[in-house]
PDB file of C-alpha atoms in Angstrom:
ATOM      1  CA  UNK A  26     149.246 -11.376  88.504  1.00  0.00           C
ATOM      2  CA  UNK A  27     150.281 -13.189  91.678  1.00  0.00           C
ATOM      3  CA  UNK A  28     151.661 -11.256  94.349  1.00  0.00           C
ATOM      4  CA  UNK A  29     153.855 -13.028  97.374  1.00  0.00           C
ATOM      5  CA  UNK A  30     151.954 -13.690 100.065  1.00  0.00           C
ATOM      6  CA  UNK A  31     151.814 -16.195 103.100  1.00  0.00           C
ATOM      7  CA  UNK A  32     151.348 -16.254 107.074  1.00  0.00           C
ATOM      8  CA  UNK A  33     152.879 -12.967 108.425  1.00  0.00           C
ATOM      9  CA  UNK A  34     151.779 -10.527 105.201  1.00  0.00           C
ATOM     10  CA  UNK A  35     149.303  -8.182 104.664  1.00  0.00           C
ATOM     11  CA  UNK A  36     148.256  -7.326 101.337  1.00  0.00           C
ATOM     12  CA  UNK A  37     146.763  -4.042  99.713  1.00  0.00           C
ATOM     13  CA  UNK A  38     145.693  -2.713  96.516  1.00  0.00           C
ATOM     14  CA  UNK A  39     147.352   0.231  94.861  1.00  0.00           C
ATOM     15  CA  UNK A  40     144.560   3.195  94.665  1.00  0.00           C
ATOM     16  CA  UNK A  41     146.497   5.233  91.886  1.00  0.00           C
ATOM     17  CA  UNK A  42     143.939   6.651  90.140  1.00  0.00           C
ATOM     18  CA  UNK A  43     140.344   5.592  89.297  1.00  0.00           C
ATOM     19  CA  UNK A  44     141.449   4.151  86.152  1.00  0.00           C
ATOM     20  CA  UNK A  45     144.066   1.414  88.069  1.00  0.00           C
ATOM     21  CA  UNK A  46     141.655  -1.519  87.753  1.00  0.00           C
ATOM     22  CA  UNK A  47     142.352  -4.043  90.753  1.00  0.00           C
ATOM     23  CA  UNK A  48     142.720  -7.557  89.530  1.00  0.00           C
ATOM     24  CA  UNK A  49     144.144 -11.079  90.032  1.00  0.00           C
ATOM     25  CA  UNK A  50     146.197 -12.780  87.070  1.00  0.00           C
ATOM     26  CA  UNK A  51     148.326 -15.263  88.083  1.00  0.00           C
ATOM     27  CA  UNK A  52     152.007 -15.282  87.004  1.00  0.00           C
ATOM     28  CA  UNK A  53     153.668 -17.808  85.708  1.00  0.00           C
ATOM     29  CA  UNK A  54     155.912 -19.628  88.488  1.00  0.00           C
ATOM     30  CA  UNK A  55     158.298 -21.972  86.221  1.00  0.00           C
ATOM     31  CA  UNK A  56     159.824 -21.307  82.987  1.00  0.00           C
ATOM     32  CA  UNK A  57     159.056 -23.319  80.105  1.00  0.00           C
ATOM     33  CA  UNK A  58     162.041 -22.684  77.831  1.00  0.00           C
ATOM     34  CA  UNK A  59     164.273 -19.711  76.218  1.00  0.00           C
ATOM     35  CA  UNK A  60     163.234 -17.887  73.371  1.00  0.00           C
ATOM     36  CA  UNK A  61     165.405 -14.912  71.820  1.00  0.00           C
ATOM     37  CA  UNK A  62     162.927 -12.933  69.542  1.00  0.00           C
ATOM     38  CA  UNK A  63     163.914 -10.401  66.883  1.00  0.00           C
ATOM     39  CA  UNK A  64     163.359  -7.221  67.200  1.00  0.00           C
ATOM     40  CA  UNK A  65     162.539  -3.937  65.178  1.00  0.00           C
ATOM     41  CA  UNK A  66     163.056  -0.493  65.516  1.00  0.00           C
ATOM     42  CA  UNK A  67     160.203   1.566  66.870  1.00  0.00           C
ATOM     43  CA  UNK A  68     159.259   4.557  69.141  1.00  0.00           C
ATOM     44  CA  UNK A  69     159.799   4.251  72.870  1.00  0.00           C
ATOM     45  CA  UNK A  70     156.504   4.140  75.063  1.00  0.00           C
ATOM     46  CA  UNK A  71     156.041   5.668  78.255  1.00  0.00           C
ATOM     47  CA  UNK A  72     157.210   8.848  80.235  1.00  0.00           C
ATOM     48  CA  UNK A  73     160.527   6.997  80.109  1.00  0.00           C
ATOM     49  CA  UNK A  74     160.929   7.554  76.541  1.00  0.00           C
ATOM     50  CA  UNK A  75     163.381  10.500  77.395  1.00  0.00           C
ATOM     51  CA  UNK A  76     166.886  10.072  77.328  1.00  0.00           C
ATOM     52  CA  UNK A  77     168.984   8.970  80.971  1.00  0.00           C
ATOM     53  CA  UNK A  78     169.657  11.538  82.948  1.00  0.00           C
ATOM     54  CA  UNK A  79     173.430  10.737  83.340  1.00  0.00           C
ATOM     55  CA  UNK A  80     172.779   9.963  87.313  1.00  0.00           C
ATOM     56  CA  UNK A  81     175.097   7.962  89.000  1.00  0.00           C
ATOM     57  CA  UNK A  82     174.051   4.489  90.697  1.00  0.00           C
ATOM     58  CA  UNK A  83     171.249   5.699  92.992  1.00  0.00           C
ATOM     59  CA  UNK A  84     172.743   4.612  97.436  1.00  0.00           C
ATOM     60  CA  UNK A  85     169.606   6.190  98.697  1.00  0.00           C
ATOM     61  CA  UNK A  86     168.913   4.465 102.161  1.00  0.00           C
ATOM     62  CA  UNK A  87     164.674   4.745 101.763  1.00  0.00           C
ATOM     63  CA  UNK A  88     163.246   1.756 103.192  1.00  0.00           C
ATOM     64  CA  UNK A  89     160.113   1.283 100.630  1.00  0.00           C
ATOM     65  CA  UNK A  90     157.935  -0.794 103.692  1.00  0.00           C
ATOM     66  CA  UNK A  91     154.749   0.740 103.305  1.00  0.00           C
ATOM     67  CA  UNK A  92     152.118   0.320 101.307  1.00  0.00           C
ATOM     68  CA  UNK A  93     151.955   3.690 100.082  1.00  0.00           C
ATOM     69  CA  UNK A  94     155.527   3.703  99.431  1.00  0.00           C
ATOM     70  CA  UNK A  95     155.657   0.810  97.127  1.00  0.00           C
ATOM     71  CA  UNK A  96     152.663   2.329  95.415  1.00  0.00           C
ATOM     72  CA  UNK A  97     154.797   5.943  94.774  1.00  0.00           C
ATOM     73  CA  UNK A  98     157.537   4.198  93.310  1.00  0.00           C
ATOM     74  CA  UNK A  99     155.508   1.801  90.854  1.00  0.00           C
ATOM     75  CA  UNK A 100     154.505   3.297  87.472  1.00  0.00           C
ATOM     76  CA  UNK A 101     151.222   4.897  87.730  1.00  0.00           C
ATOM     77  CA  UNK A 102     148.966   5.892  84.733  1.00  0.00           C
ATOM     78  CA  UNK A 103     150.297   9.245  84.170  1.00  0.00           C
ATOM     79  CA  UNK A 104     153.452   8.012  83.798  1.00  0.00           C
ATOM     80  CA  UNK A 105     152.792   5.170  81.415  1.00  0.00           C
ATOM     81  CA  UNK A 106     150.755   7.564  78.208  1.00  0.00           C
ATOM     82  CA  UNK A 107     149.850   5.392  76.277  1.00  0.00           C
ATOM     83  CA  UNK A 108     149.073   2.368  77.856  1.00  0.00           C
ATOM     84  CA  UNK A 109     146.223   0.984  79.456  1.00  0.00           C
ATOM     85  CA  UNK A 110     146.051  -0.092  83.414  1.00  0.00           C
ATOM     86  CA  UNK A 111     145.516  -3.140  84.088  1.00  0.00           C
ATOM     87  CA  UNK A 112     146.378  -4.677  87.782  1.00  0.00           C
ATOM     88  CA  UNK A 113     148.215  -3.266  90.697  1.00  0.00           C
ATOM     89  CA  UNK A 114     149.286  -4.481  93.949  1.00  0.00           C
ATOM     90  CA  UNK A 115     151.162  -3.675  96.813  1.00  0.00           C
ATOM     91  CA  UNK A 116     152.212  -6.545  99.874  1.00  0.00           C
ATOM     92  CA  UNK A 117     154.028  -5.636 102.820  1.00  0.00           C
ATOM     93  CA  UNK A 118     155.377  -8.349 105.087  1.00  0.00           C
ATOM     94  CA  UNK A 119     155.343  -8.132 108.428  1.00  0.00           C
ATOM     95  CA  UNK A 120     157.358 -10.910 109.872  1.00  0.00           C
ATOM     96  CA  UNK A 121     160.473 -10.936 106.779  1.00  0.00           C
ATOM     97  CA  UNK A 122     163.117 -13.900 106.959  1.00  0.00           C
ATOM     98  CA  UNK A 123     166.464 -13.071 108.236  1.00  0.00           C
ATOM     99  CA  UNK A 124     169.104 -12.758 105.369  1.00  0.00           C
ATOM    100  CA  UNK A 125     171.349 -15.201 106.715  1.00  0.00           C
ATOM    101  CA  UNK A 126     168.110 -17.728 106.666  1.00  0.00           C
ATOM    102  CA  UNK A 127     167.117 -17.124 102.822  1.00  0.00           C
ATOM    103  CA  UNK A 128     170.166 -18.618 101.339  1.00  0.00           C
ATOM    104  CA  UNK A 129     169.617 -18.746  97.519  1.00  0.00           C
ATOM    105  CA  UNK A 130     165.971 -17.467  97.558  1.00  0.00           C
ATOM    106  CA  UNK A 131     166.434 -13.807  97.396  1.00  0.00           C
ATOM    107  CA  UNK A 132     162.838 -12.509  97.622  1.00  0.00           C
ATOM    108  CA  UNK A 133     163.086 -14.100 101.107  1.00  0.00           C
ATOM    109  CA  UNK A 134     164.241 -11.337 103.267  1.00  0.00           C
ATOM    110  CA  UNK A 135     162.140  -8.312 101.738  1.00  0.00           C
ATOM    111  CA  UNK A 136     159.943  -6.316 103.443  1.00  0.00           C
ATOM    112  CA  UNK A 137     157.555  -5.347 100.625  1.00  0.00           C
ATOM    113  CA  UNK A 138     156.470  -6.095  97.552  1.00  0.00           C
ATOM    114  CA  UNK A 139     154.727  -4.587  94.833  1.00  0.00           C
ATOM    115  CA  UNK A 140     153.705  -5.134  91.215  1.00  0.00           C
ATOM    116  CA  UNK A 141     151.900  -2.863  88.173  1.00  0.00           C
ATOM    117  CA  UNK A 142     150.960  -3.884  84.977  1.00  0.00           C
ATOM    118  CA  UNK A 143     149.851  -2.225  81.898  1.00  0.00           C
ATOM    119  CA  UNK A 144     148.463  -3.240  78.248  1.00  0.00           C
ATOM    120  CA  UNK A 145     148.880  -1.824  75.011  1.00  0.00           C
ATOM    121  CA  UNK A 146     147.941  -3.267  71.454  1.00  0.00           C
ATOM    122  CA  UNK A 147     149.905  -6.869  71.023  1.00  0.00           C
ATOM    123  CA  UNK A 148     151.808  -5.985  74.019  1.00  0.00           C
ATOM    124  CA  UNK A 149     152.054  -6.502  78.120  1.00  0.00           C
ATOM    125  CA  UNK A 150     154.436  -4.488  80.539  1.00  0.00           C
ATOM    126  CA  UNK A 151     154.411  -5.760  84.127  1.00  0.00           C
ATOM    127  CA  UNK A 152     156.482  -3.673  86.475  1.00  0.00           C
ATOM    128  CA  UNK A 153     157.888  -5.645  89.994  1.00  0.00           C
ATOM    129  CA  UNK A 154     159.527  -4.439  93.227  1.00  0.00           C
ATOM    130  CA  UNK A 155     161.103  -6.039  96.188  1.00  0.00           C
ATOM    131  CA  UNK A 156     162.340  -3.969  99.256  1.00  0.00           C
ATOM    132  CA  UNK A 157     165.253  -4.990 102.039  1.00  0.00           C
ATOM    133  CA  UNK A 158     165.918  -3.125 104.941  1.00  0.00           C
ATOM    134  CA  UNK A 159     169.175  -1.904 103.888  1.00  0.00           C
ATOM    135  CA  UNK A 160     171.485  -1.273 100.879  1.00  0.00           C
ATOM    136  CA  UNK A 161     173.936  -4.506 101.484  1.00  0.00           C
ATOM    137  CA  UNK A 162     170.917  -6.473 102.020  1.00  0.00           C
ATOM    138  CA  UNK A 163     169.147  -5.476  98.375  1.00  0.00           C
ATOM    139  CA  UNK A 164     172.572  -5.549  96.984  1.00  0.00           C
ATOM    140  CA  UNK A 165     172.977  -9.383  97.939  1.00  0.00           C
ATOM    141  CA  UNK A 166     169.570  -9.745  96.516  1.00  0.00           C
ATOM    142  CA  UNK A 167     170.657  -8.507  93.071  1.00  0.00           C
ATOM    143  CA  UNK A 168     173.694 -10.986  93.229  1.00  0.00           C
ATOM    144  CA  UNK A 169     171.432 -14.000  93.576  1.00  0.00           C
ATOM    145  CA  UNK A 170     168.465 -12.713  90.803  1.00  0.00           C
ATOM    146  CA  UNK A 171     171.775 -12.276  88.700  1.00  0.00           C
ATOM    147  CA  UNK A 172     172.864 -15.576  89.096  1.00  0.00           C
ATOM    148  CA  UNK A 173     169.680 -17.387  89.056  1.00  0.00           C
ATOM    149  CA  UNK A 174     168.581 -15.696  85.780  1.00  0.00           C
ATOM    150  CA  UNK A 175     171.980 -16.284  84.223  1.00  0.00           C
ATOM    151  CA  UNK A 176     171.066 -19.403  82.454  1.00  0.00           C
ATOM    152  CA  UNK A 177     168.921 -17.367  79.834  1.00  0.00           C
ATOM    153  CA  UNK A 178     169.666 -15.988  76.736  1.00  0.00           C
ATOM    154  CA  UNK A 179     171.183 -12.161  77.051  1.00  0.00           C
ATOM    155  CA  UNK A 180     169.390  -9.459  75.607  1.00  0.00           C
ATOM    156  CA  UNK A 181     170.571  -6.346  74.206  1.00  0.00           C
ATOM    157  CA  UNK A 182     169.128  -3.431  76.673  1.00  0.00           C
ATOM    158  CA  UNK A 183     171.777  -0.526  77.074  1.00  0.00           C
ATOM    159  CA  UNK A 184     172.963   0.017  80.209  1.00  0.00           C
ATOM    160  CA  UNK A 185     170.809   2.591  82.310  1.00  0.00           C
ATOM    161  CA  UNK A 186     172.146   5.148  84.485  1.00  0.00           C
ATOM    162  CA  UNK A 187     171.470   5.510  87.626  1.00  0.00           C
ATOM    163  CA  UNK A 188     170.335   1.217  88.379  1.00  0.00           C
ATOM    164  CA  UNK A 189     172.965  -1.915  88.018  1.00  0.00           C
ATOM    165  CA  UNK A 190     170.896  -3.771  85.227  1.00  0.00           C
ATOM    166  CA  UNK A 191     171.083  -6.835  82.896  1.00  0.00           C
ATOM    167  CA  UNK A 192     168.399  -7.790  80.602  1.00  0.00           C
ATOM    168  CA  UNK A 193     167.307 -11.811  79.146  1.00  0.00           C
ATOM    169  CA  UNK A 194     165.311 -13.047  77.218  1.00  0.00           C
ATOM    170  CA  UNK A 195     163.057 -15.992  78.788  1.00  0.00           C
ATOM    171  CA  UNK A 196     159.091 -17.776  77.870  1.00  0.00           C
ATOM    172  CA  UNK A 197     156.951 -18.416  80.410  1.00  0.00           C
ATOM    173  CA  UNK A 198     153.048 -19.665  80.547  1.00  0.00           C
ATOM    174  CA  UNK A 199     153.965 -20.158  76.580  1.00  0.00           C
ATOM    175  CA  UNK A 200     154.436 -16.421  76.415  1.00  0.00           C
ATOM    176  CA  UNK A 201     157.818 -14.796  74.968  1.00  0.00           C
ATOM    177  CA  UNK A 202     159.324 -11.781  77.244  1.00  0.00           C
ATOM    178  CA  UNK A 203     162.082  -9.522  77.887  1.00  0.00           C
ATOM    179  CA  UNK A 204     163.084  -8.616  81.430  1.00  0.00           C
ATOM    180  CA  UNK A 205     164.894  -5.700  83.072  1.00  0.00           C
ATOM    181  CA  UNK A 206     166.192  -6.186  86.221  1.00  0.00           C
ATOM    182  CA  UNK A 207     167.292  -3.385  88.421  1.00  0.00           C
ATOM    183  CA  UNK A 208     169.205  -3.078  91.633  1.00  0.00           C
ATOM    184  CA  UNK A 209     168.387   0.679  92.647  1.00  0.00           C
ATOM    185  CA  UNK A 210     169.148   1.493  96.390  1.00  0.00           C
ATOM    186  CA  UNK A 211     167.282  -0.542  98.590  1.00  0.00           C
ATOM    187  CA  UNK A 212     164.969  -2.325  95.861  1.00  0.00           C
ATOM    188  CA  UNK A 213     165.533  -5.089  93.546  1.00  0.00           C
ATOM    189  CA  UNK A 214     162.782  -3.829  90.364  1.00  0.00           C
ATOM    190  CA  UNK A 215     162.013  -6.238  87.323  1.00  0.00           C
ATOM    191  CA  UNK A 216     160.298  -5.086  84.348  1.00  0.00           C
ATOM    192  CA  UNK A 217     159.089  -7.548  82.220  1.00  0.00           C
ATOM    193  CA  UNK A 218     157.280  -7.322  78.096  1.00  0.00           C
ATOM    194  CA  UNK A 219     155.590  -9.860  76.868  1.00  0.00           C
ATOM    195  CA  UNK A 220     152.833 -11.015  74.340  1.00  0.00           C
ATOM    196  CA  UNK A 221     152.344 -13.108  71.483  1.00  0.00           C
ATOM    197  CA  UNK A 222     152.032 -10.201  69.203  1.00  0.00           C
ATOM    198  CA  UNK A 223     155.531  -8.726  70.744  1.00  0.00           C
ATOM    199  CA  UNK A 224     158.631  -8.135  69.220  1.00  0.00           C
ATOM    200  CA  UNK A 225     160.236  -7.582  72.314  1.00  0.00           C
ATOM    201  CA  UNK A 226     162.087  -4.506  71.369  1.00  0.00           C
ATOM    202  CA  UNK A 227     164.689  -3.796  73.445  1.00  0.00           C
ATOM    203  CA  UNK A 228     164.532   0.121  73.236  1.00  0.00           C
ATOM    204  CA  UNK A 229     160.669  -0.353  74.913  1.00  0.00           C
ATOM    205  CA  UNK A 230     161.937  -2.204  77.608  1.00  0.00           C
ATOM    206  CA  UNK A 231     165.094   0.081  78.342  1.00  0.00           C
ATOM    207  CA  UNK A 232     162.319   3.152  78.199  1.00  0.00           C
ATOM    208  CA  UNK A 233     160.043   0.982  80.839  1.00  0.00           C
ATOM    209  CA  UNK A 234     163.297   0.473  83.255  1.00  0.00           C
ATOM    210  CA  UNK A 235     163.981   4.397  82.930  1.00  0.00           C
ATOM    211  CA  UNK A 236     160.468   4.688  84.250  1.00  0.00           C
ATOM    212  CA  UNK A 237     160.836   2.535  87.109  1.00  0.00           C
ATOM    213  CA  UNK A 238     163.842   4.125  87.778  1.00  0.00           C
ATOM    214  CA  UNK A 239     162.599   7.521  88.064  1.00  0.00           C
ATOM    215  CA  UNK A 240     159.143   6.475  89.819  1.00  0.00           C
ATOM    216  CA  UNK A 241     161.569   4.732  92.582  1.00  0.00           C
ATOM    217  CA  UNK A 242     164.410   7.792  92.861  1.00  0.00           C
ATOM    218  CA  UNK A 243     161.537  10.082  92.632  1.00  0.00           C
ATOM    219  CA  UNK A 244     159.588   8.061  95.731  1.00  0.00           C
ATOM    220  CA  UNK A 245     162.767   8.234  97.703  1.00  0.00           C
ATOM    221  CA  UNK A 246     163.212  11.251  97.489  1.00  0.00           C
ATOM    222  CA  UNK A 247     160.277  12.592  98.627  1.00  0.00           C
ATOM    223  CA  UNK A 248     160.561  10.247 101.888  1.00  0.00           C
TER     224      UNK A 248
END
């Protein structure tokens, strides 16, 4: 899994529990194509099987630009039952771009950056955070993931309390996923399934945002 790093950054792994095996994988940086996948009906995975808690959009001012805050408000394994750990990492950046100097690359002005991922049978769930000094700042971050990722095909993730969201469907590295992204305070969170053997259900990944959601309220709060 590749993390965002470069002159000025400083990066750390996430110590979550024994069982959080540090690794390497390497993301794929380009999309090869589109690909809208069927889904079926089956149980929701994760502590964020339970249903939303009817919370209004989260305007919590926590700055997430340490290490171990990025690592509270990722997934860890005893949230995430069920499925295995894989990779973790956390990146803070020490010299961030100004907004006014990122124009339409909106990672460029965060101040940390994190990622999780976890395996189950036939399936992949990789869980991404950015951070921004500020509310307005994350906020024009969302606007600019919403419109870069506009150009793929929708999916059909209900809304989720508490986060702005929309969900696509996109391939990358010749692997199908579906993606959650999340504007939640002062963060800009992805969650992405994929795997050949997926059927990128769409209740799975709206269970995966809920637990980002709550790992990242739940983090903020206890700042």
């Amino acid at each position: 899994m590749r993390v965002r790093t470069g002159t000025g950054t400083a990066t750390v792994l996430l110590v979550v529990s024994a069982l959080f095996v540090p690794g390497c994988g390497t993301e794929a940086s380009k999309d090869t194509g589109t690909a809208e996948t069927g889904s079926t009906s089956k149980p929701a995975a994760g502590a964020g099987a339970s249903a939303d808690s009817g919370a209004s959009t989260a305007e919590f001012s926590t700055v997430f630009n340490t290490e171990q805050k990025i690592q509270a408000a990722l997934p860890d394994p005893a949230s995430m039952k069920g499925w295995k750990p894989k990779t973790g990492r956390a990146n803070v950046v020490e010299q961030p771009t100004p907004l006014a100097q990122c124009g339409a690359d909106w990672e460029c002005a965060a101040v940390a950056n994190g990622s999780a991922k976890f395996e189950e049978v036939g399936e992949t769930v990789i869980f991404r955070l950015h951070a921004f000094t500020d509310h307005p700042t994350a906020q024009d971050a969302c606007r600019k993931e919403a419109a870069q990722t506009a150009k793929y095909t929708k999916a059909s993730v209900a809304p989720l309390d508490g986060a702005e969201s929309h969900a696509y469907y996109r391939n990358a590295g010749g692997l199908d996923g579906i993606n959650v992204s999340l504007c939640l305070g002062t963060v800009v969170g992805r969650v992405t399934i994929e795997g050949g053997g997926s059927n990128l259900d769409p209740e799975t990944a709206h269970s995966m945002a809920r637990t980002l959601i709550d790992r990242v309220r739940t983090a903020a709060a206890a700042s």
